Structure formats: structure tokens, C-alpha cells
Backbone as a ProteinNet text record, in pm:
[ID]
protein_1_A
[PRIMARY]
XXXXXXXXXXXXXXXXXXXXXXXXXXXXXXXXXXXXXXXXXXXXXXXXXXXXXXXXXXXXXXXXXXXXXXXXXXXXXXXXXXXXXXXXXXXXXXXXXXXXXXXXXXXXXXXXXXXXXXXXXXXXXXXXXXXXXXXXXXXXXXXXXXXXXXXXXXXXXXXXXXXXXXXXXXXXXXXXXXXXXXXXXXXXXXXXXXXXXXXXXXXXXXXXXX
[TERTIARY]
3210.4	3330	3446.3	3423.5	3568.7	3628.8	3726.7	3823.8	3779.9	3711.1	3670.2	3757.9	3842.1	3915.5	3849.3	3891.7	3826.6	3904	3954.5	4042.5	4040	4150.1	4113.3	4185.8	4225.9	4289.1	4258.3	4346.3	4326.3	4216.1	4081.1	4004.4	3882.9	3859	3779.9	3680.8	3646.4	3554.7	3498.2	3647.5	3664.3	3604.2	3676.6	3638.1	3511.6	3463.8	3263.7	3225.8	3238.3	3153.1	3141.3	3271.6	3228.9	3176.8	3183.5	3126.3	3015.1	2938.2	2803.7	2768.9	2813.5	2758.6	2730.8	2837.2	2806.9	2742.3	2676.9	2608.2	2672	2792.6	2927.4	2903.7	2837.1	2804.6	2649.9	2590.8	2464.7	2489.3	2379.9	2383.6	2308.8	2363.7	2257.7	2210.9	2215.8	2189.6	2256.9	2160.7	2235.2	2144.1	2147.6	2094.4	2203.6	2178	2284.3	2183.7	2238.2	2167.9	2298.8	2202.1	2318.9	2260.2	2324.9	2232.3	2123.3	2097.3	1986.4	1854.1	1923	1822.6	1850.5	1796.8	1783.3	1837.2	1904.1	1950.7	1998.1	1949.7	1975.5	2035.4	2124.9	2230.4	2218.7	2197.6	2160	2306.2	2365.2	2475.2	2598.9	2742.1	2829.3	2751.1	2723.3	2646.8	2501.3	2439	2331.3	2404.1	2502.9	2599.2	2628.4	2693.9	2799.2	2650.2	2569.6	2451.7	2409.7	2415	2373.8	2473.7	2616.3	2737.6	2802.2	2794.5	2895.1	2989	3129.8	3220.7	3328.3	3356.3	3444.2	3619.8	3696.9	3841.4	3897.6	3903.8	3900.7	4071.2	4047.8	4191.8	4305.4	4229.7	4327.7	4313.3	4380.5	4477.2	4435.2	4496.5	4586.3	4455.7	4355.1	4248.1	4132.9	4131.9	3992.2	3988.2	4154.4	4146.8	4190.7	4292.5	4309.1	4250	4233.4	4214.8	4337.8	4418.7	4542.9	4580.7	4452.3	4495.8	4446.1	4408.9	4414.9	4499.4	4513.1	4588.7	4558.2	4660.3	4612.9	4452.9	4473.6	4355	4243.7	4216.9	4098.9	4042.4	4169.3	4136.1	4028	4101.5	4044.3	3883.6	3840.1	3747.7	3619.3	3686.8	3563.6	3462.1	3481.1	3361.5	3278	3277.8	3221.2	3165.4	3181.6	3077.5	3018.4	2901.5	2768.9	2760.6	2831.9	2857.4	2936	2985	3080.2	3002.9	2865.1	2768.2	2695.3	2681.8	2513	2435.7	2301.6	2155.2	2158	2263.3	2306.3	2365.4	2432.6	2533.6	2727.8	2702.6	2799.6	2910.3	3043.4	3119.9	3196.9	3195.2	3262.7	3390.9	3454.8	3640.3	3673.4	3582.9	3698.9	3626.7	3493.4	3504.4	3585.6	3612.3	3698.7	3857.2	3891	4021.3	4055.7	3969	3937.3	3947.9	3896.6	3849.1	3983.1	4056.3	4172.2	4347.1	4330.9	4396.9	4376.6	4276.1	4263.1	4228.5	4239.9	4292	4424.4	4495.3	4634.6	4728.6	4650.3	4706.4	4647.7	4553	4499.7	4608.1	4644.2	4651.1	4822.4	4885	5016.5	5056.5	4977.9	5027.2	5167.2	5262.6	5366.7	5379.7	5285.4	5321.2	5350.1	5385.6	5470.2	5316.7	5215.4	5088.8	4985.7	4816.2	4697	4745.1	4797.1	4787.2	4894.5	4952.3	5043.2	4995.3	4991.7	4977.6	4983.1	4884.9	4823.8	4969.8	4967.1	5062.6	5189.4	5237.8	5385.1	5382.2	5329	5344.6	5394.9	5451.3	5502.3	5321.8	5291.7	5200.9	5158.7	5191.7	5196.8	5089.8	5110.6	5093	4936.2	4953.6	4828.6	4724.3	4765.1	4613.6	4573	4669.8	4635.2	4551.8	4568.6	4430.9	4323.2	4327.2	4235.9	4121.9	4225.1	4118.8	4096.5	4164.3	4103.9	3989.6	4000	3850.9	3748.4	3735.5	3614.5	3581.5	3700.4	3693.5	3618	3619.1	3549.8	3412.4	3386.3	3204	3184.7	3274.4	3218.7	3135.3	3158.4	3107.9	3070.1	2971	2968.1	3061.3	3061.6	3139.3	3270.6	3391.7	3479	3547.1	3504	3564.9	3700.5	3811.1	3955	3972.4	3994.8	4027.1	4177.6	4242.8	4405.4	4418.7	4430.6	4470	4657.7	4748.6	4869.7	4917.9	4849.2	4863.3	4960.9	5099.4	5186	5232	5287.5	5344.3	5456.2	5555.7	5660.3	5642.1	5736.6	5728.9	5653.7	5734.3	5674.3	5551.9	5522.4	5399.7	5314	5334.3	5230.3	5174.2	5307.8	5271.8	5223	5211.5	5154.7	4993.1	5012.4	4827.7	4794.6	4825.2	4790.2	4759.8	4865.7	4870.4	4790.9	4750.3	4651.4	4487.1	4469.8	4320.5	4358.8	4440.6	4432.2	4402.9	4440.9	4422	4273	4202.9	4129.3	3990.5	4055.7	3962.1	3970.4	4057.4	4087	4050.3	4042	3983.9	3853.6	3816.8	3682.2	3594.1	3603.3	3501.1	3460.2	3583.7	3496.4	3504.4	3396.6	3383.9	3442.1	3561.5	3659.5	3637.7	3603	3632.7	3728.6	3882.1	4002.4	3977.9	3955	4010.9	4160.7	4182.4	4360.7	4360.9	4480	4520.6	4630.8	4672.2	4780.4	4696.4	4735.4	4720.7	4762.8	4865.3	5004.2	4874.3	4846.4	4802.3	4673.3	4580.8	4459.7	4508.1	4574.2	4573.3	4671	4709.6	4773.6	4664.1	4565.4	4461.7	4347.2	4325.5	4178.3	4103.1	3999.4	3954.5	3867.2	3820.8	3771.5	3766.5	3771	3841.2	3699.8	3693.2	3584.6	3684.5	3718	3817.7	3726.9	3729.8	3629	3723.7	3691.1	3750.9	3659.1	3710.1	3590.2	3477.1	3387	3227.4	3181.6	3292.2	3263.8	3321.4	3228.4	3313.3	3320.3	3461.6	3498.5	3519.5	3479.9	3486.3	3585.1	3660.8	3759.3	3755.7	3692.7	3662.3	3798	3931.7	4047.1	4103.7	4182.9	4214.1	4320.5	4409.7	4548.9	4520.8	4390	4358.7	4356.6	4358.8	4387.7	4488.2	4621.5	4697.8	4745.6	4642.3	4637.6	4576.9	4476.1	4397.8	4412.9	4522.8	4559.3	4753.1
8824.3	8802	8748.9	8794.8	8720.9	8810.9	8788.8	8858.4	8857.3	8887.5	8870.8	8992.7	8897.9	8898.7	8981	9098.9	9107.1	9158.7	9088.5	9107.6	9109.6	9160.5	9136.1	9253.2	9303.2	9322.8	9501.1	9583.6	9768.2	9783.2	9835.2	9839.2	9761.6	9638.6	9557.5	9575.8	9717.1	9731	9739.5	9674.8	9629	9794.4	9907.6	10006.4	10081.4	10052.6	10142.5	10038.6	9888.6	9797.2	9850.1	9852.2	9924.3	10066.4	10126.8	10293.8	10293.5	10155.9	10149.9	10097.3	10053.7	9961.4	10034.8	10135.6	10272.8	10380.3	10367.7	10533.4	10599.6	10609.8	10734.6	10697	10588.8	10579.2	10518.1	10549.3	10492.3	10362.8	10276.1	10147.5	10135.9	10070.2	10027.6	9905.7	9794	9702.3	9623.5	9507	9427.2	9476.4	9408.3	9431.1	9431.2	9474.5	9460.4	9408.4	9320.8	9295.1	9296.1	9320	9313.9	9230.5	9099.6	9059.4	9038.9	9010.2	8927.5	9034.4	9205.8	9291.8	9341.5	9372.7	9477.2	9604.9	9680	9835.1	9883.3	9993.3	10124	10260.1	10225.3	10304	10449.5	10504.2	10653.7	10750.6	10749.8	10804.3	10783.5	10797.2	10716.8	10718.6	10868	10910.1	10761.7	10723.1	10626.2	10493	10508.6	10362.9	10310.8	10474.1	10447.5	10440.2	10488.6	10503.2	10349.6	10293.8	10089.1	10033.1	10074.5	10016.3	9939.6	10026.2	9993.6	10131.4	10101	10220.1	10190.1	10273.7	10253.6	10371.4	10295.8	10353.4	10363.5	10495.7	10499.1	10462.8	10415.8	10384.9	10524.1	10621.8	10739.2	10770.8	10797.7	10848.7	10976.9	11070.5	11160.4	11269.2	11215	11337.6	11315.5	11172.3	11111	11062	11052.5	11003.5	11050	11161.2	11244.2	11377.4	11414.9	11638.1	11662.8	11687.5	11724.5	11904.3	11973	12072.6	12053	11924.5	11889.9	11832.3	11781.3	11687.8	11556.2	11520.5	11366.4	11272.7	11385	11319.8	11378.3	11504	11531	11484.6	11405.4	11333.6	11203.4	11118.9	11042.7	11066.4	11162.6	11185.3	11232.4	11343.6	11423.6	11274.2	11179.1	11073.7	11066.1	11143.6	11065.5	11214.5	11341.3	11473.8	11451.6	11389.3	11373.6	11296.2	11207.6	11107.1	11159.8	11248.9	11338.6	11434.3	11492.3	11650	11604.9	11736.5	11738.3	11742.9	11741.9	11748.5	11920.8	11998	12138.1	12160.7	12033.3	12015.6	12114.3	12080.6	12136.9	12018.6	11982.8	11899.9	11859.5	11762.1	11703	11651.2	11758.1	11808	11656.6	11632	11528.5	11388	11338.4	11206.9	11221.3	11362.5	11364.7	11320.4	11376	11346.9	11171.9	11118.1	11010.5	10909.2	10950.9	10875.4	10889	10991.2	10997.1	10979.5	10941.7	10872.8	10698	10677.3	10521.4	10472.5	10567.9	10574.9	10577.6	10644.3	10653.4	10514	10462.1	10363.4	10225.3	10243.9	10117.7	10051.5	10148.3	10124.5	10184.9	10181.5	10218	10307.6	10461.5	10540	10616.2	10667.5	10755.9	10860.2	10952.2	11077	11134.3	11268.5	11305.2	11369.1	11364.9	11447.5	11432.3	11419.8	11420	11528.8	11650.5	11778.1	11766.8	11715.1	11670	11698.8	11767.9	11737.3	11627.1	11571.6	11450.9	11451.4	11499.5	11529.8	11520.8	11556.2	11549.9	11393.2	11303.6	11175.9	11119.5	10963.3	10859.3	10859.7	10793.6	10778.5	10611.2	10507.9	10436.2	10491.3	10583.2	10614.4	10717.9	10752	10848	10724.8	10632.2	10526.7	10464.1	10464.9	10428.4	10491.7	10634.3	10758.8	10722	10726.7	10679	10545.1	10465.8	10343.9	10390.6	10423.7	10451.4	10511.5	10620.5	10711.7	10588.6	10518.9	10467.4	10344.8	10322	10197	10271.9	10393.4	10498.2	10516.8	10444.8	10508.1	10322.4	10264.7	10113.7	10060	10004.8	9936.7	9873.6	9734.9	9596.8	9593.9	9674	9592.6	9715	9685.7	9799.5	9728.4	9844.6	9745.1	9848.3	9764	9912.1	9825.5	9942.9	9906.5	9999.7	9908	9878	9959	9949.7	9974.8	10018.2	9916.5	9931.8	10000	10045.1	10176.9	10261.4	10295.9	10368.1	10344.2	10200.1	10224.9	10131.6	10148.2	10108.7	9942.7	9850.9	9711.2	9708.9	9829.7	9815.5	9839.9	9944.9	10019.5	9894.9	9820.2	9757.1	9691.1	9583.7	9507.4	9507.4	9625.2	9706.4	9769.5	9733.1	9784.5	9654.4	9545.8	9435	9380.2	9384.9	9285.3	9350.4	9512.5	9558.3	9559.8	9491.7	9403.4	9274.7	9242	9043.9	9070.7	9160.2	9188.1	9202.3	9350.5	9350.3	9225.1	9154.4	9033.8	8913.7	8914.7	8816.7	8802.8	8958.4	9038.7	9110.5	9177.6	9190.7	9151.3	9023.4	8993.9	9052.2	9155.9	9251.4	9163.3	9197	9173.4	9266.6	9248.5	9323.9	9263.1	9378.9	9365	9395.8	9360.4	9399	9382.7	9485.9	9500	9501.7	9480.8	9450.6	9399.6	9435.2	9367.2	9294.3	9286.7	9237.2	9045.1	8964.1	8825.8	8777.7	8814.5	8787.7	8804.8	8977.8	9022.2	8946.6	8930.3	8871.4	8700.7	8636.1	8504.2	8527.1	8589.7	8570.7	8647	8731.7	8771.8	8769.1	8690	8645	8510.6	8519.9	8404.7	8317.6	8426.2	8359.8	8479.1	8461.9	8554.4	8554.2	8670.5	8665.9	8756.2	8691.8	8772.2	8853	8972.4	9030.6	8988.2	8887.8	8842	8853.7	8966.5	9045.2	9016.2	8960.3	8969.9	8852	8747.1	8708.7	8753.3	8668	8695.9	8560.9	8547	8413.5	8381.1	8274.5	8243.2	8139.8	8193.9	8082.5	8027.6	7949.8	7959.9	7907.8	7864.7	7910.3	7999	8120.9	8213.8	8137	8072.6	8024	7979.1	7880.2	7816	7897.3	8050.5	8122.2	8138	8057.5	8039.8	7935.9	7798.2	7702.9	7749	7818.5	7855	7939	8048	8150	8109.1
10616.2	10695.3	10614.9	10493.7	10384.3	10334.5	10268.9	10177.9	10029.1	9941.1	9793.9	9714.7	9662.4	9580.6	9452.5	9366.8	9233	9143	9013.4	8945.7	8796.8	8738.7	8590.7	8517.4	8396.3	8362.4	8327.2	8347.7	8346.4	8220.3	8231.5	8156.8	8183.4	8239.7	8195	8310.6	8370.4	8442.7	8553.6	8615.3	8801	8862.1	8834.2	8913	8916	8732.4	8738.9	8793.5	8804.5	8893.6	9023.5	9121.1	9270.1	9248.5	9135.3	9162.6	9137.6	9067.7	9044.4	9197.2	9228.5	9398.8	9497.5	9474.7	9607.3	9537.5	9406.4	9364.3	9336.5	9304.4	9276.3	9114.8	9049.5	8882.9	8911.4	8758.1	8752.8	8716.4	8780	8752.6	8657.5	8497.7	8411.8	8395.2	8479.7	8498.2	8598.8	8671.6	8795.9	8940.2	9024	9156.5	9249	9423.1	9534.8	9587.7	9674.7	9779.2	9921.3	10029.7	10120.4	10232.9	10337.2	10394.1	10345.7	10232.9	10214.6	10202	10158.7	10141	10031.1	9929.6	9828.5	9877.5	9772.9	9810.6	9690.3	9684.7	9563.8	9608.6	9628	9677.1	9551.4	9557.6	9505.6	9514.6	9583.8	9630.9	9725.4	9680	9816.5	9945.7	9951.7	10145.3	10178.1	10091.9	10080.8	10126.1	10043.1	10056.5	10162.9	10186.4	10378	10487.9	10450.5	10539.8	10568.6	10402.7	10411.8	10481.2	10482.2	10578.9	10481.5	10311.4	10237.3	10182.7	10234.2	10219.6	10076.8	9998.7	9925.4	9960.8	9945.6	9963.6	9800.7	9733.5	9568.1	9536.9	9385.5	9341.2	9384.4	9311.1	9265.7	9421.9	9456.9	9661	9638.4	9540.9	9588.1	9544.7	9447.5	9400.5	9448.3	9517.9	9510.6	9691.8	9747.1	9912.2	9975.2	9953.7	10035.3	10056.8	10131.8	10187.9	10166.4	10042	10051.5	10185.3	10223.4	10326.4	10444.9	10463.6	10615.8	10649.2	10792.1	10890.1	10872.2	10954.8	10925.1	11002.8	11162.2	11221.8	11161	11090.1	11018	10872.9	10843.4	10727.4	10742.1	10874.2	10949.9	11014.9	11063.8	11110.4	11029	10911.4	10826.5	10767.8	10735.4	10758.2	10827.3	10949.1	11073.5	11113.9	11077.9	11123.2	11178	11107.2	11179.3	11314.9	11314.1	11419.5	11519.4	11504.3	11617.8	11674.1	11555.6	11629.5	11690.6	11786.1	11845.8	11690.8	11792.2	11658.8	11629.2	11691.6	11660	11553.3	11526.3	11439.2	11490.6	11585.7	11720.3	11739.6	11685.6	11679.5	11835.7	11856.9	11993.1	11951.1	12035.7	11956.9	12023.3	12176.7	12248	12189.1	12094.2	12021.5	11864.9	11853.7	11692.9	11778.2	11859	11907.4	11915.2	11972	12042.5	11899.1	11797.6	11704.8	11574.8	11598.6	11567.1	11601.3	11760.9	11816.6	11785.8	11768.1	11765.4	11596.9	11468.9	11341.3	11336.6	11396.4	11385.9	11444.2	11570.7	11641.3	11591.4	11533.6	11482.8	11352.2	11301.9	11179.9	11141.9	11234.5	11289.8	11171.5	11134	11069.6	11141.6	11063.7	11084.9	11092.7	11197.5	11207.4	11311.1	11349.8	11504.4	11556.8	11494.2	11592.9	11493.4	11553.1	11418.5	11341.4	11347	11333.8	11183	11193.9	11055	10943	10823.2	10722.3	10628.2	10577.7	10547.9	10411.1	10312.2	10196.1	10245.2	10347	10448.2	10452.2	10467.7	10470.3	10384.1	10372.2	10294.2	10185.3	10086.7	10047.5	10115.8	10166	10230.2	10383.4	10426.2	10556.8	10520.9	10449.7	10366.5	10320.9	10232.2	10247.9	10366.7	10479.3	10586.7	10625.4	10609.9	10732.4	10625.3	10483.8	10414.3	10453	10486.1	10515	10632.3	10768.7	10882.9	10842.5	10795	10786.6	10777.2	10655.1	10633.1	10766.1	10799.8	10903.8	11063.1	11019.4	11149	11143.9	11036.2	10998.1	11050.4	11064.6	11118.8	10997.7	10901.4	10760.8	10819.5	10684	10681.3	10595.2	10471.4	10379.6	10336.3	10302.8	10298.5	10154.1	10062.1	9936.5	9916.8	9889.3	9864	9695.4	9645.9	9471.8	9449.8	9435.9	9379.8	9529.1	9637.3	9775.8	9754.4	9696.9	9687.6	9568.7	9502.7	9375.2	9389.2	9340.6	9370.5	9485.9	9571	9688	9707.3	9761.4	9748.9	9812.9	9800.4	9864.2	9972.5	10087.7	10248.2	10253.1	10183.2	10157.8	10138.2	10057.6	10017.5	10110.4	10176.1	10280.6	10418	10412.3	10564.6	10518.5	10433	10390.5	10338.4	10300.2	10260.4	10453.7	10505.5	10648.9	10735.8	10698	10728.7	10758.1	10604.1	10512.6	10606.9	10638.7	10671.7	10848.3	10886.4	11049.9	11084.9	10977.2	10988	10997.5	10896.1	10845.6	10920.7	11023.7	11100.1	11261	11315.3	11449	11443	11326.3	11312.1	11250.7	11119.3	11114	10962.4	10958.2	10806.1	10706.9	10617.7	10472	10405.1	10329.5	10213.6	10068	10014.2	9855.1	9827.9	9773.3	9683.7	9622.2	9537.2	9395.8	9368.7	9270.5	9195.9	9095.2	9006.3	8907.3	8906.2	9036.3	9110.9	9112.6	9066	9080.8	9211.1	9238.7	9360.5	9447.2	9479.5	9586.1	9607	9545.7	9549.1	9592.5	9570.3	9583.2	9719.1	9772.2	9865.4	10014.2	9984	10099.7	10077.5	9993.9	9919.1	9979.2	10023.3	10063.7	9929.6	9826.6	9705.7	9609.7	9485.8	9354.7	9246.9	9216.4	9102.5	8979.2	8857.3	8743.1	8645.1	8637.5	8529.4	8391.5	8296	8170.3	8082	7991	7876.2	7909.6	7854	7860.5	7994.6	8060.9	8145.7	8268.9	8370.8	8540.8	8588.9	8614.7	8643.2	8788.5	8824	8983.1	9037	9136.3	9224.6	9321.9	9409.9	9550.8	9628.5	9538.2	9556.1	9535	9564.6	9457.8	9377.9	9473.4	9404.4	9227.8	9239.1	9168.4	9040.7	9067.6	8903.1	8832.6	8920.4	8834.8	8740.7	8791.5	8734.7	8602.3	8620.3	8492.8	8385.2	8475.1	8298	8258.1
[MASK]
++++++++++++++++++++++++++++++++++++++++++++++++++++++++++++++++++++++++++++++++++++++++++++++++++++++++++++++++++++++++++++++++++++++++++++++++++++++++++++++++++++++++++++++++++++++++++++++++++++++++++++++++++

């Protein structure tokens, strides 16, 4: 139910750490536990299955369907969770589930039907995180979330993470190399610093320290 902060400087590892956590890299050492269980996450699909989702740095190759819409960007997470055991899609829980991505998360578009790429890039990590926030996580880690986005941008996906974390309860991993951002929606900071990982159970407190 916290905000964990994870930071440290372009290179030093922040992003194969979460790609080892969800199976998207091999882990060569280290354990997960989640709740207090062991898990070997084999693959993202294994991950999201444990109710750990990742939202990737790179947007535009790695988070968007650049030829879908916006509500199908939102939904293709959730297939399975939308079919019969036919594998027969229920147009009216994809609708349903993309009306309340769009409204949750006060994206900007005139209809789901929008082209996802037609958007601000601001409004595009939004359907991004909706999606994963549709498979209902435990844990939703976003790495550099505000990557290419203008002031507003940022702060509407930052106040975004603090809503979430404040009405539901989620556990968020940020990643950033942003100091600012982490000490300002961080409930506690771990810094990847070369061969160590440093701990804050203030974040502020990392600026006392570097």
C-alpha cells in the first residue's frame, strides 16, 4: 500500500531490475517474494497472472498499439477477462472497461475509437497505465512514467500515482531519475549507487545525503 520510490543514475540498472521481476529478463541472481510468497515469474503474462504489472520506460515502442484506439489500447490486457471459455469477446465489458479507463484517469479524447498516436503523449501513458490498472494488480511498478512529457504532462500522471495510492490502496514502484519526482510521491526511496542499494525511509532525506 506504498509508494517505493527507485532511483539512481541512467545506467545503473533501475530498468533490467524491474524486467528481471516480471520475466521480460532473466534473473541471474536475487529472489521475489510477494506477500510473503516466493515467485518466479517466467514471463510478463506469469507476472500479471501473480498481480505484478509493469508500465515500460520507452511509450512509444514498448506502450503503445500505435494502430489502435484509445479504448483498445486500454482493454487488450484484459482479453481473457472480457471472453467466454470460447474465447468469444464481450464487446459490452470491453466497452464498460474502457469508459471507466478513460474516466478514471481523465484521458483527452472525443471517443475510445480515437487513435491512440492522435493524442498528447501525456494522455497516451494515461491509456497505458489504465490498461494495466484494468488487469487490477497488487503491485504496478511505472519506470520513468514522465519520460518525454511536458510540465502538465507530468503532473497529471504523477497526481495520478498519488490518487491511486491514496483511494486504492496500491502498491507503486517509481522508478526515476528524477530526485524531485521520487521525494515528492514517494513514501520510501531505495537509490541503485554503483555496486550498492541505498535506503531512505524518508525520501526527502536524499537530499541531505548527495
Amino acid at each position: 500500500g506504498e509508494v517505493l520510490g527507485f532511483s539512481g543514475l541512467v545506467g545503473a540498472g533501475r530498468t533490467e531490475t524491474m524486467r528481471a521481476i516480471i520475466g521480460a529478463d532473466k534473473m541471474t541472481g536475487g529472489e521475489v517474494f510477494l506477500e510473503g510468497k516466493k515467485i518466479n515469474n517466467k514471463s510478463p503474462q506469469e507476472a500479471m497472472e501473480n498481480g505484478i504489472v509493469l508500465v515500460p520506460e520507452d511509450r512509444k515502442t514498448q506502450g503503445i498499439l500505435a494502430n489502435l484506439g484509445v479504448g483498445e489500447n486500454i482493454t487488450i490486457g484484459s482479453l481473457k477477462k472480457n471472453s467466454s471459455k470460447l474465447g468469444v469477446i464481450n464487446r459490452k465489458l470491453e466497452k464498460e472497461m474502457e469508459e471507466k479507463g478513460i474516466e478514471d484517469f481523465k484521458i483527452k479524447t472525443p471517443n475510445a475509437e480515437k487513435k491512440i498516436v492522435e493524442l498528447s503523449g501525456g494522455n497516451q501513458q494515461k491509456a497505458v497505465v489504465a490498461r494495466w490498472m484494468a488487469t487490477q494488480p497488487k503491485v504496478l511498478i511505472l519506470d520513468e512514467p514522465t519520460a518525454g512529457l511536458d510540465p502538465k504532462g507530468r503532473d497529471e500522471i504523477l497526481g495520478s500515482i498519488d490518487r491511486l495510492h491514496r483511494e486504492r490502496g496500491l502498491t507503486i514502484i517509481l522508478v526515476s531519475h528524477s530526485m524531485e519526482d521520487v521525494a515528492e510521491y514517494a513514501d520510501k526511496l531505495l537509490v541503485m549507487d554503483g555496486s550498492e542499494l541505498r535506503y531512505f525511509d524518508t525520501p526527502k532525506a536524499v537530499f541531505r545525503h548527495y
